[in-house]
Amino acid sequence: GESNMTIIRPVTQRVASTLSVQEDSSLPFSVVITPFGDRAELPRRNDWSDGKEGTRDDATATGNKNSPKKDKRDLSSQQTSSYNGDNEKSSPDTTNILPATLVAKCTHCGAPLNPCSPKITTYQYLCGLCGKTFSTEPDEQFDARSKSEFLSPKERSMYTKRYRGLSSSGSSMFRKASSSLMETSRHMIEYALPLSRQKYNDDDDPEENTPSNRKGDQNVKENVYEMPATQCPPLLVLIVDATSTDSRYYDAVCRSINSAIKDAPSHAHIGLFLISEDGGLSAFDLSSPFPHLKHCRVDAPPPEEVDVFEDAMETHAFADSDEEEEEEFVPLVDVLNIQSLFVPLCSIHRVHVESALRALGDYTLVVDQACRRNDYGGGIGNKQTNKSGPYIGASIHSLLNFLDDVNAIHPGMFQQGNDTVLDVDGDSTFRYAGGKMYCFLAGPSAEVAVLATDDNYMSDCIGSNFDYVSPSGTVQTAKKKIGTGGFGGSCAEHGKRYGIDPIDQPSDAYASYYGTRKNPAVMTESLDPENGFSATKPPIDSSDDNSSNENKEHLLPPSRYQDIDEYFDELGTRCAEAAFGVELFVIPDELNQQTYLGIPILRLLSDRSGGCGPLLVRIDDSPPANPSLQSSPSCVENDKFEVALDALLAEAKARSPWVRPVAFGTMFRLRLTPTLGMDRTPFEPLSSLGDDANRPKPVRFYRSKGMLGPVSSSPDGGDDLWIAGSCDDTTTYSFDLDITSNSGHVIGTVFVEGRGEVNLSPGMQSCFAYTSIIKNEDGQYVTVRRLRVLTTNVKVAADTETLTNSLDAEALAVVLFHKLNAASMDEGLLEVREATQTWLISTLLCAYRSAELHEVRRKMRASRGLSPCESDSLFFANERLLDRQGGQLSDREKLLARGHNRLCSLPLLTYALIQCDALRPGKGTFRPTIDARCAASSNLSAMPPASLARGIAPRIEVWLSGDDCREPVVDSVNMNMEALRQVIMEYQPVRDEQSSPDASDISFPVLFVDSPRLVMVFDCRYLDNSQSLVPIREKIKISDTLLSLVEIAAQSYRVPAPIYYFLGGSSNANFNEVTPISLLHDILLEDSGTSDGVSDYHAWTAKIAEEV
C-alpha cells in the first residue's frame, strides 16, 4: 500500500522514468519532509509482547484510502497538547512500544525491515532500499549489530522468538506468516531506543554474568528504555544581552521568559546568564532565595584574524580587581556549580527564578554588576559604555565547554557513537534530555561587527532616507528603521504590506477605497452609488526606480572577523550535538535602530541547531503601554509596543521545550533506492557578492550536505545522517534528488540469485531518532527515546503528462522558496524575480508541449483500439490547446495552464513567492532592512507546506453571519477586490426598508481569512456600507462553528496566529491606527503591484502568457 504522504511529500508523487521526462516537465525533482509531524497517524499501540502483532487495524499506518479520516475542522484532531504526550489524542500510547533492537535490519545498509522489503524465502528478504538480500536469522543479525546496538540476553531471546518462533526451551513455534510482524505491514511506525545501558554489579547472578551473555560489551547488563524526567530533564538556557540601557528591553525580556516558563513542568531545569561588552559573562546562582551573580569572562577572537577559532573560546573567571592586568583567571568549572546553575522549576526554585527575573527587570543594579560598568567609569546612564557588544558565540561555546567539563550527557550521545556505558543508578554525571537556548540581544553581537563603516553600504541597505508617494499624491521622505521580522514569515507593518500607506493623509481615491482614518466603519460619499464599491484602486507608487538598489539589499558589510559565517555554522552544529536548539530574539533598543544586527550570520546558529529562526522585534515606537489596557485588536488605545510584545510573548511560549511536542537530540537518516541519489552540491557564491575576503557569504552554508532547513549534517555520521538539537511537529526539511543510474533510467527491478528479476519500486526510508518527555501509564513524566521509521515507495511516470498530474503544489512552494531564498542571498532580488518568471514561462511551455504530445498519443491509441491511459481521464484538449474549440477557457488561460489538473495553480504560486516579504524588493513604505528580511525568510523556511502556502497566499472563505451557518458558502475566493465584490453582492441581503434594524435577524457575508500572520473574521459591511441594512455600529454575530474553526486555524501554526474580529460595533473601529480595510488589503495578493511597475496579478499573468 501507499504510505502516508503527509510527512514525506515529493514535489511530484511519481518519479520520472528517465532524466529526459523529468527535464521535460521543468519541475524540480525534490522532496519535502516534516520528520516529527502528524503524530496522530502513528498507531495508538505497538503491542508485540502478546503475540498478536498482526491482528490490529493498521489502516491508518499503511495509508489505506478507505480508512476513516478525521475532519480537519474537528478540534479534537488538532495537536494542542501542553506537553509531549500530555494529551493522549496527540501522541501514541506509550505502553508496549517495540524496542528497535528486536527488529531485523538489512545487514548491508542497516535499514529496518519494512513493507517495501519483499520476502524471498522463509528467513530471506530483499532490502527495498539497497536492493540486496539479507537474513533475519538471529546469529547473522547479532553479528552485524554494532556496539551501540547492544542486545541484552533477554532481548536476544525475544528477537529469536519473534523471527524464529523458538521459545527459551527450544520448542518450535513457527509463525504462520511474516505478515504477523508489525514491521512488515506498517509503513510508519515508532520503536523504542535505549536511553543508556546498565552495568553489571558484583552481586548480579553469576550465571547471568557470563561472557556469552555479555557479547558486544563486557560491562553491560541491559538497555534502559525509560527514565524519570526528574533524572533526565529538559533544559532552558536563558542568555540575556545586558548592554542595553532601555527599560523597555528588559521589560520585554523578563515578560518573555515568564511566558516561556509559566506552564513549565516542575522537572524542567532552567539557567539564567547575562552577557556584556568585552566578553563579560555572568550567571545567576539560582539555588539561593536571593539569587546573585557570578562573573566570568570569555576571550574573543582578535580583530582581522585569519582564523577565528584558535584560542577563541577559553572561558575564565576573574577576581574582583580594579586593574584588568591583575585579574586571576581560573577555569569556569571551578567557579560555577551545576546544581546552582541549573535548577528545577519546582515550587521552591521557581520562587528563586522569579526573584532573579524581578532583579533583572529592575535592571539598574543587576546590569551594572554584570557589565561592571563602574570599572569603566560609565554607569547605567552612560550610553557610551557599550564598547564592543556582547560575544554571543563565545558565550555559548563557554557554556557548552562547561557542560563537557561537568560530564553532562544526553540520550542522543548514546546513538552518536559515544562508547561511555552509563550507570543509571549513579550520580557522577549530570543527565539531561536536551533543551533550548534562548538568546536575547539588544544590538549586534561583537562577532558580527563590521570591519569599518562602509558609507555606500550603509546608505543603500541600513539607515538611508527614502522617498515615496503618499496617498495624497505628495512625495514624502522617511527614514528606514530596523522594523520587525519573523512573525508569521513577514516583515511588513500591518496595513502596509505592499508598500503603500493608506493612513497618511488619504486622498479621495483612498478614502473611497479604505474609508476614513478617524472612522473606517463609515465609508465616504465618493462610493459608487450603484454598487457601493469604489471603482478606483489605490494609486500605485511608481516614483522611485529601485532597480539600482534591489541587488544591493542582499550584500553584507565586511565583517570584523574573517570566516565568521563558518564560525557560527560550526557553533550551531556543536549546539545540535549537545541537543540544544538555539532561539534568537533580537530586540534592538533606541541606540541600535540604525545598526546592522548581523541576523544573516546569526541565522546560521539557529538553523544548524534546529531552532525556529531569528525573531526581530521593534519596541522603540512608543513608551510602555498601560498594563491595565487589554491586549486586544479591539482596543483603540493599544499601542505598537504592546502589540509587538504580545507577539513576542506568543513566540517565546511556543518555542519553549514543553508547549508543543518537541524532539531533542534528533538524528535523521535517509536511505534511497539504488537508482536515486541526493544532490549534495553546495551553493557557490557568485562574484556579485564581492571579492572582499572579509565579506561574509552565508549562502555557502544554506544547504547542509544536500539538506535544506533547520538541521545540520553530522560531523562523523557520513553523508546520509543529519542531526538537530531540537525539532517540533512543524519543522520541515527539503532536498533535491537525482537519477544516478548510468542509463539515466529509474530501474524498477533487481536480479536475485535463484529468483531472477524481482520488482523493486523506487522509494525512500527516513529514520528519525529523538528524545522526548511523555507520561507513562502511571501518569508520571518520563524521558524516552524513540525511532520513527517511515518507508515509502512511489510509482513511476513514463511521460511528462503523468508526472505533472501528480504535482503537490504545497510541496513545490516549499522547494521553490528555499531555492529562491538562497538565490536572493547570492544574486540579489532583481535576478531572483527574473529567474522565477523565466522558470514559470519554461514550465508553462513544457506543459503546453506535453499537451500536444499527449493528444497525439491519445489519438494513436484510439486508432489502434487500445484502452485509454490513466492520464486521459484528466486531459481535455479543448482546455489545453489553442487550436481547439468548445472549451470554456480563453487562449490566455490555456497558455497559463488553467486547463491542467495540477499546474493551474503555478502562476499564482509563483506570483505569491516573488511578492512575499522575504523576496519582494523594497517599495513605497515597505523598506525592510536585510536583518528584518532575513528573519522573515528564516521563519518561512522552517514552515511545513500547508503553513508556508498560507503564509504567501492566505486562505479566504465567505461565511454568513448568524447562528445557523455551519459551512462556508464559498470555500475559496480569489485574492482581489473585484472577486470579493462579486461574491459579496451575490450574498448581500436584499435591501428592505421594512426589515428589522437588528443585525442578529439578518445574515450578512463575512470573510474568514487564514494565514500564519493573522486569522481574521471580517464583516463585509466595511466594504459595502451603502447597501447595508444595518449600520456598522451594530455588531453582528457568527456561528459557533465558525468560532471553532477560527480557533483551530490559529492553533494550527507553530505559533498561534493572532485572531482579529471585525464584526461591527464601535469597539473595533480601529486597530493601532490601521483600518480594517487596510488589514484586508494586506491579504489581497492579486491587487498588489510589483516593484518593476506591473500593476497587479492580472497584468502580470497577461505578460507571462504573452511570453509563452
mmCIF file of C-alpha atoms in Angstrom, residues 739-961:
data_model
loop_
_atom_site.group_PDB
_atom_site.id
_atom_site.type_symbol
_atom_site.label_atom_id
_atom_site.label_comp_id
_atom_site.label_asym_id
_atom_site.label_seq_id
_atom_site.Cartn_x
_atom_site.Cartn_y
_atom_site.Cartn_z
ATOM 1 C CA ILE A 739 18.616 9.756 -11.111
ATOM 2 C CA THR A 740 22.051 8.213 -10.657
ATOM 3 C CA SER A 741 21.952 5.225 -12.994
ATOM 4 C CA ASN A 742 24.363 5.268 -15.924
ATOM 5 C CA SER A 743 21.492 4.900 -18.360
ATOM 6 C CA GLY A 744 19.527 7.801 -16.895
ATOM 7 C CA HIS A 745 16.597 5.467 -16.252
ATOM 8 C CA VAL A 746 14.916 4.541 -12.987
ATOM 9 C CA ILE A 747 15.445 0.808 -12.695
ATOM 10 C CA GLY A 748 12.461 -0.950 -11.149
ATOM 11 C CA THR A 749 13.879 -4.470 -10.864
ATOM 12 C CA VAL A 750 16.865 -6.193 -9.348
ATOM 13 C CA PHE A 751 18.360 -9.609 -10.057
ATOM 14 C CA VAL A 752 18.195 -12.075 -7.169
ATOM 15 C CA GLU A 753 20.041 -15.336 -7.450
ATOM 16 C CA GLY A 754 17.600 -18.183 -7.664
ATOM 17 C CA ARG A 755 14.648 -15.869 -8.260
ATOM 18 C CA GLY A 756 15.650 -13.914 -11.330
ATOM 19 C CA GLU A 757 14.366 -10.362 -11.737
ATOM 20 C CA VAL A 758 12.418 -9.127 -8.728
ATOM 21 C CA ASN A 759 10.408 -5.895 -8.721
ATOM 22 C CA LEU A 760 11.995 -3.114 -6.671
ATOM 23 C CA SER A 761 9.950 0.068 -6.792
ATOM 24 C CA PRO A 762 11.829 3.355 -6.277
ATOM 25 C CA GLY A 763 11.401 4.715 -2.807
ATOM 26 C CA MET A 764 12.997 6.077 0.319
ATOM 27 C CA GLN A 765 13.146 5.484 4.038
ATOM 28 C CA SER A 766 13.538 8.063 6.789
ATOM 29 C CA CYS A 767 14.685 7.052 10.249
ATOM 30 C CA PHE A 768 14.175 9.763 12.840
ATOM 31 C CA ALA A 769 15.609 9.170 16.321
ATOM 32 C CA TYR A 770 14.700 11.604 19.073
ATOM 33 C CA THR A 771 14.368 12.119 22.817
ATOM 34 C CA SER A 772 11.029 13.173 24.259
ATOM 35 C CA ILE A 773 9.217 13.657 27.558
ATOM 36 C CA ILE A 774 5.937 11.748 27.854
ATOM 37 C CA LYS A 775 3.607 10.445 30.518
ATOM 38 C CA ASN A 776 3.713 6.762 31.358
ATOM 39 C CA GLU A 777 0.810 4.565 32.428
ATOM 40 C CA ASP A 778 1.117 5.860 35.977
ATOM 41 C CA GLY A 779 0.757 9.459 34.860
ATOM 42 C CA GLN A 780 4.380 10.275 35.617
ATOM 43 C CA TYR A 781 6.630 12.205 33.269
ATOM 44 C CA VAL A 782 9.406 10.041 31.892
ATOM 45 C CA THR A 783 12.192 10.598 29.396
ATOM 46 C CA VAL A 784 12.227 8.187 26.466
ATOM 47 C CA ARG A 785 13.980 7.861 23.149
ATOM 48 C CA ARG A 786 12.154 6.778 20.034
ATOM 49 C CA LEU A 787 12.928 5.825 16.448
ATOM 50 C CA ARG A 788 10.306 6.751 13.880
ATOM 51 C CA VAL A 789 10.670 4.774 10.661
ATOM 52 C CA LEU A 790 8.751 5.796 7.558
ATOM 53 C CA THR A 791 9.237 3.816 4.364
ATOM 54 C CA THR A 792 7.551 4.778 1.143
ATOM 55 C CA ASN A 793 7.708 3.661 -2.458
ATOM 56 C CA VAL A 794 6.381 5.640 -5.388
ATOM 57 C CA LYS A 795 5.070 4.842 -8.815
ATOM 58 C CA VAL A 796 6.955 5.664 -11.990
ATOM 59 C CA ALA A 797 5.713 8.184 -14.544
ATOM 60 C CA ALA A 798 6.578 7.220 -18.098
ATOM 61 C CA ASP A 799 5.695 10.595 -19.626
ATOM 62 C CA THR A 800 5.555 14.263 -18.664
ATOM 63 C CA GLU A 801 1.758 14.439 -18.563
ATOM 64 C CA THR A 802 1.560 11.648 -15.989
ATOM 65 C CA LEU A 803 4.345 13.245 -13.962
ATOM 66 C CA THR A 804 2.774 16.707 -13.825
ATOM 67 C CA ASN A 805 -0.603 15.219 -12.911
ATOM 68 C CA SER A 806 0.962 14.070 -9.636
ATOM 69 C CA LEU A 807 2.204 17.546 -8.650
ATOM 70 C CA ASP A 808 1.942 18.578 -4.987
ATOM 71 C CA ALA A 809 1.704 22.379 -5.210
ATOM 72 C CA GLU A 810 2.302 22.955 -1.489
ATOM 73 C CA ALA A 811 5.480 20.884 -1.523
ATOM 74 C CA LEU A 812 6.574 22.760 -4.643
ATOM 75 C CA ALA A 813 6.078 26.061 -2.800
ATOM 76 C CA VAL A 814 8.483 24.946 -0.063
ATOM 77 C CA VAL A 815 11.122 23.801 -2.539
ATOM 78 C CA LEU A 816 10.880 26.923 -4.677
ATOM 79 C CA PHE A 817 11.076 29.194 -1.661
ATOM 80 C CA HIS A 818 14.291 27.534 -0.484
ATOM 81 C CA LYS A 819 15.827 27.848 -3.927
ATOM 82 C CA LEU A 820 14.741 31.449 -4.406
ATOM 83 C CA ASN A 821 15.828 32.440 -0.926
ATOM 84 C CA ALA A 822 19.286 31.007 -1.492
ATOM 85 C CA ALA A 823 19.485 32.731 -4.855
ATOM 86 C CA SER A 824 18.449 36.059 -3.318
ATOM 87 C CA MET A 825 21.276 35.773 -0.798
ATOM 88 C CA ASP A 826 23.681 35.203 -3.666
ATOM 89 C CA GLU A 827 22.436 37.067 -6.727
ATOM 90 C CA GLY A 828 20.041 39.685 -5.412
ATOM 91 C CA LEU A 829 16.307 40.250 -5.582
ATOM 92 C CA LEU A 830 16.212 41.519 -9.154
ATOM 93 C CA GLU A 831 17.816 38.370 -10.576
ATOM 94 C CA VAL A 832 15.542 36.204 -8.440
ATOM 95 C CA ARG A 833 12.447 37.879 -9.827
ATOM 96 C CA GLU A 834 13.656 37.493 -13.398
ATOM 97 C CA ALA A 835 14.795 33.893 -12.880
ATOM 98 C CA THR A 836 11.457 32.968 -11.282
ATOM 99 C CA GLN A 837 9.487 34.369 -14.181
ATOM 100 C CA THR A 838 11.779 32.598 -16.637
ATOM 101 C CA TRP A 839 11.220 29.290 -14.826
ATOM 102 C CA LEU A 840 7.454 29.773 -14.872
ATOM 103 C CA ILE A 841 7.460 30.523 -18.604
ATOM 104 C CA SER A 842 9.579 27.426 -19.203
ATOM 105 C CA THR A 843 7.252 25.239 -17.135
ATOM 106 C CA LEU A 844 4.134 26.544 -18.852
ATOM 107 C CA LEU A 845 5.755 25.972 -22.215
ATOM 108 C CA CYS A 846 6.626 22.417 -21.179
ATOM 109 C CA ALA A 847 3.020 21.914 -20.102
ATOM 110 C CA TYR A 848 1.733 23.054 -23.486
ATOM 111 C CA ARG A 849 4.175 20.823 -25.350
ATOM 112 C CA SER A 850 3.151 17.944 -23.090
ATOM 113 C CA ALA A 851 -0.481 18.555 -24.054
ATOM 114 C CA GLU A 852 0.400 18.451 -27.746
ATOM 115 C CA LEU A 853 2.306 15.164 -27.363
ATOM 116 C CA HIS A 854 -0.398 13.625 -25.208
ATOM 117 C CA GLU A 855 -3.077 14.488 -27.765
ATOM 118 C CA VAL A 856 -1.034 12.792 -30.497
ATOM 119 C CA ARG A 857 -0.571 9.683 -28.350
ATOM 120 C CA ARG A 858 -4.234 9.649 -27.359
ATOM 121 C CA LYS A 859 -5.330 9.671 -30.995
ATOM 122 C CA MET A 860 -2.820 6.946 -31.807
ATOM 123 C CA ARG A 861 -4.124 4.706 -29.017
ATOM 124 C CA ALA A 862 -7.700 5.321 -30.113
ATOM 125 C CA SER A 863 -6.876 4.449 -33.741
ATOM 126 C CA ARG A 864 -5.344 1.164 -32.613
ATOM 127 C CA GLY A 865 -8.251 0.304 -30.348
ATOM 128 C CA LEU A 866 -6.161 0.487 -27.209
ATOM 129 C CA SER A 867 -7.594 1.356 -23.831
ATOM 130 C CA PRO A 868 -7.166 4.953 -22.581
ATOM 131 C CA CYS A 869 -4.216 5.545 -20.290
ATOM 132 C CA GLU A 870 -4.507 6.860 -16.749
ATOM 133 C CA SER A 871 -3.851 10.496 -17.734
ATOM 134 C CA ASP A 872 -6.636 10.530 -20.363
ATOM 135 C CA SER A 873 -9.326 10.966 -17.735
ATOM 136 C CA LEU A 874 -7.758 14.263 -16.666
ATOM 137 C CA PHE A 875 -6.945 15.555 -20.130
ATOM 138 C CA PHE A 876 -9.250 17.815 -22.162
ATOM 139 C CA ALA A 877 -7.688 19.032 -25.367
ATOM 140 C CA ASN A 878 -10.120 21.935 -25.818
ATOM 141 C CA GLU A 879 -8.973 23.333 -22.459
ATOM 142 C CA ARG A 880 -5.278 22.886 -23.161
ATOM 143 C CA LEU A 881 -4.636 23.624 -26.852
ATOM 144 C CA LEU A 882 -5.155 26.889 -28.697
ATOM 145 C CA ASP A 883 -6.497 25.381 -31.914
ATOM 146 C CA ARG A 884 -9.362 23.529 -30.229
ATOM 147 C CA GLN A 885 -12.886 24.899 -29.965
ATOM 148 C CA GLY A 886 -15.600 24.227 -27.430
ATOM 149 C CA GLY A 887 -13.681 24.938 -24.254
ATOM 150 C CA GLN A 888 -14.590 27.427 -21.567
ATOM 151 C CA LEU A 889 -11.100 28.888 -21.222
ATOM 152 C CA SER A 890 -9.647 31.779 -23.150
ATOM 153 C CA ASP A 891 -6.399 31.475 -25.069
ATOM 154 C CA ARG A 892 -4.583 33.340 -22.316
ATOM 155 C CA GLU A 893 -5.897 30.926 -19.698
ATOM 156 C CA LYS A 894 -4.843 27.954 -21.817
ATOM 157 C CA LEU A 895 -1.314 29.340 -22.067
ATOM 158 C CA LEU A 896 -1.303 29.736 -18.275
ATOM 159 C CA ALA A 897 -2.172 26.019 -17.874
ATOM 160 C CA ARG A 898 -5.557 26.768 -16.299
ATOM 161 C CA GLY A 899 -6.854 23.647 -18.016
ATOM 162 C CA HIS A 900 -4.309 21.394 -16.312
ATOM 163 C CA ASN A 901 -5.479 19.495 -13.284
ATOM 164 C CA ARG A 902 -2.439 20.393 -11.139
ATOM 165 C CA LEU A 903 -0.388 23.038 -12.961
ATOM 166 C CA CYS A 904 -3.281 25.510 -12.931
ATOM 167 C CA SER A 905 -2.031 26.934 -9.623
ATOM 168 C CA LEU A 906 1.536 27.608 -10.802
ATOM 169 C CA PRO A 907 1.113 31.254 -11.906
ATOM 170 C CA LEU A 908 -0.472 32.315 -8.624
ATOM 171 C CA LEU A 909 2.036 30.296 -6.611
ATOM 172 C CA THR A 910 4.925 31.942 -8.445
ATOM 173 C CA TYR A 911 3.464 35.415 -8.028
ATOM 174 C CA ALA A 912 2.890 34.782 -4.322
ATOM 175 C CA LEU A 913 6.519 33.771 -3.888
ATOM 176 C CA ILE A 914 8.036 36.815 -5.555
ATOM 177 C CA GLN A 915 5.598 39.049 -3.640
ATOM 178 C CA CYS A 916 6.277 37.554 -0.192
ATOM 179 C CA ASP A 917 8.063 39.780 2.318
ATOM 180 C CA ALA A 918 11.273 37.781 2.167
ATOM 181 C CA LEU A 919 11.720 38.142 -1.604
ATOM 182 C CA ARG A 920 9.889 41.338 -2.563
ATOM 183 C CA PRO A 921 12.162 44.339 -3.192
ATOM 184 C CA GLY A 922 11.559 47.429 -1.123
ATOM 185 C CA LYS A 923 8.977 49.847 -2.473
ATOM 186 C CA GLY A 924 6.932 52.704 -1.053
ATOM 187 C CA THR A 925 6.817 52.354 2.722
ATOM 188 C CA PHE A 926 7.920 48.724 2.526
ATOM 189 C CA ARG A 927 11.679 49.100 3.049
ATOM 190 C CA PRO A 928 12.843 46.242 5.266
ATOM 191 C CA THR A 929 16.471 46.037 6.245
ATOM 192 C CA ILE A 930 18.413 42.916 5.431
ATOM 193 C CA ASP A 931 18.031 41.863 9.093
ATOM 194 C CA ALA A 932 14.231 42.053 9.001
ATOM 195 C CA ARG A 933 14.077 40.342 5.616
ATOM 196 C CA CYS A 934 16.355 37.528 6.809
ATOM 197 C CA ALA A 935 14.249 36.975 9.937
ATOM 198 C CA ALA A 936 11.146 36.629 7.765
ATOM 199 C CA SER A 937 12.799 34.198 5.354
ATOM 200 C CA SER A 938 14.190 32.078 8.174
ATOM 201 C CA ASN A 939 10.741 31.736 9.712
ATOM 202 C CA LEU A 940 9.208 30.751 6.380
ATOM 203 C CA SER A 941 11.987 28.245 5.700
ATOM 204 C CA ALA A 942 11.037 26.087 8.673
ATOM 205 C CA MET A 943 7.289 26.028 7.967
ATOM 206 C CA PRO A 944 5.531 22.877 6.781
ATOM 207 C CA PRO A 945 3.993 23.018 3.303
ATOM 208 C CA ALA A 946 0.455 23.979 4.334
ATOM 209 C CA SER A 947 1.641 26.803 6.601
ATOM 210 C CA LEU A 948 4.084 28.213 4.062
ATOM 211 C CA ALA A 949 1.435 28.120 1.342
ATOM 212 C CA ARG A 950 -0.933 30.158 3.510
ATOM 213 C CA GLY A 951 1.909 32.412 4.542
ATOM 214 C CA ILE A 952 2.409 33.561 0.963
ATOM 215 C CA ALA A 953 -1.228 33.214 -0.173
ATOM 216 C CA PRO A 954 -3.804 33.269 2.656
ATOM 217 C CA ARG A 955 -6.995 31.244 2.505
ATOM 218 C CA ILE A 956 -10.188 33.295 2.159
ATOM 219 C CA GLU A 957 -13.659 31.834 2.703
ATOM 220 C CA VAL A 958 -17.059 33.512 2.694
ATOM 221 C CA TRP A 959 -19.467 32.703 5.518
ATOM 222 C CA LEU A 960 -22.778 34.148 6.574
ATOM 223 C CA SER A 961 -23.430 35.732 9.933
#
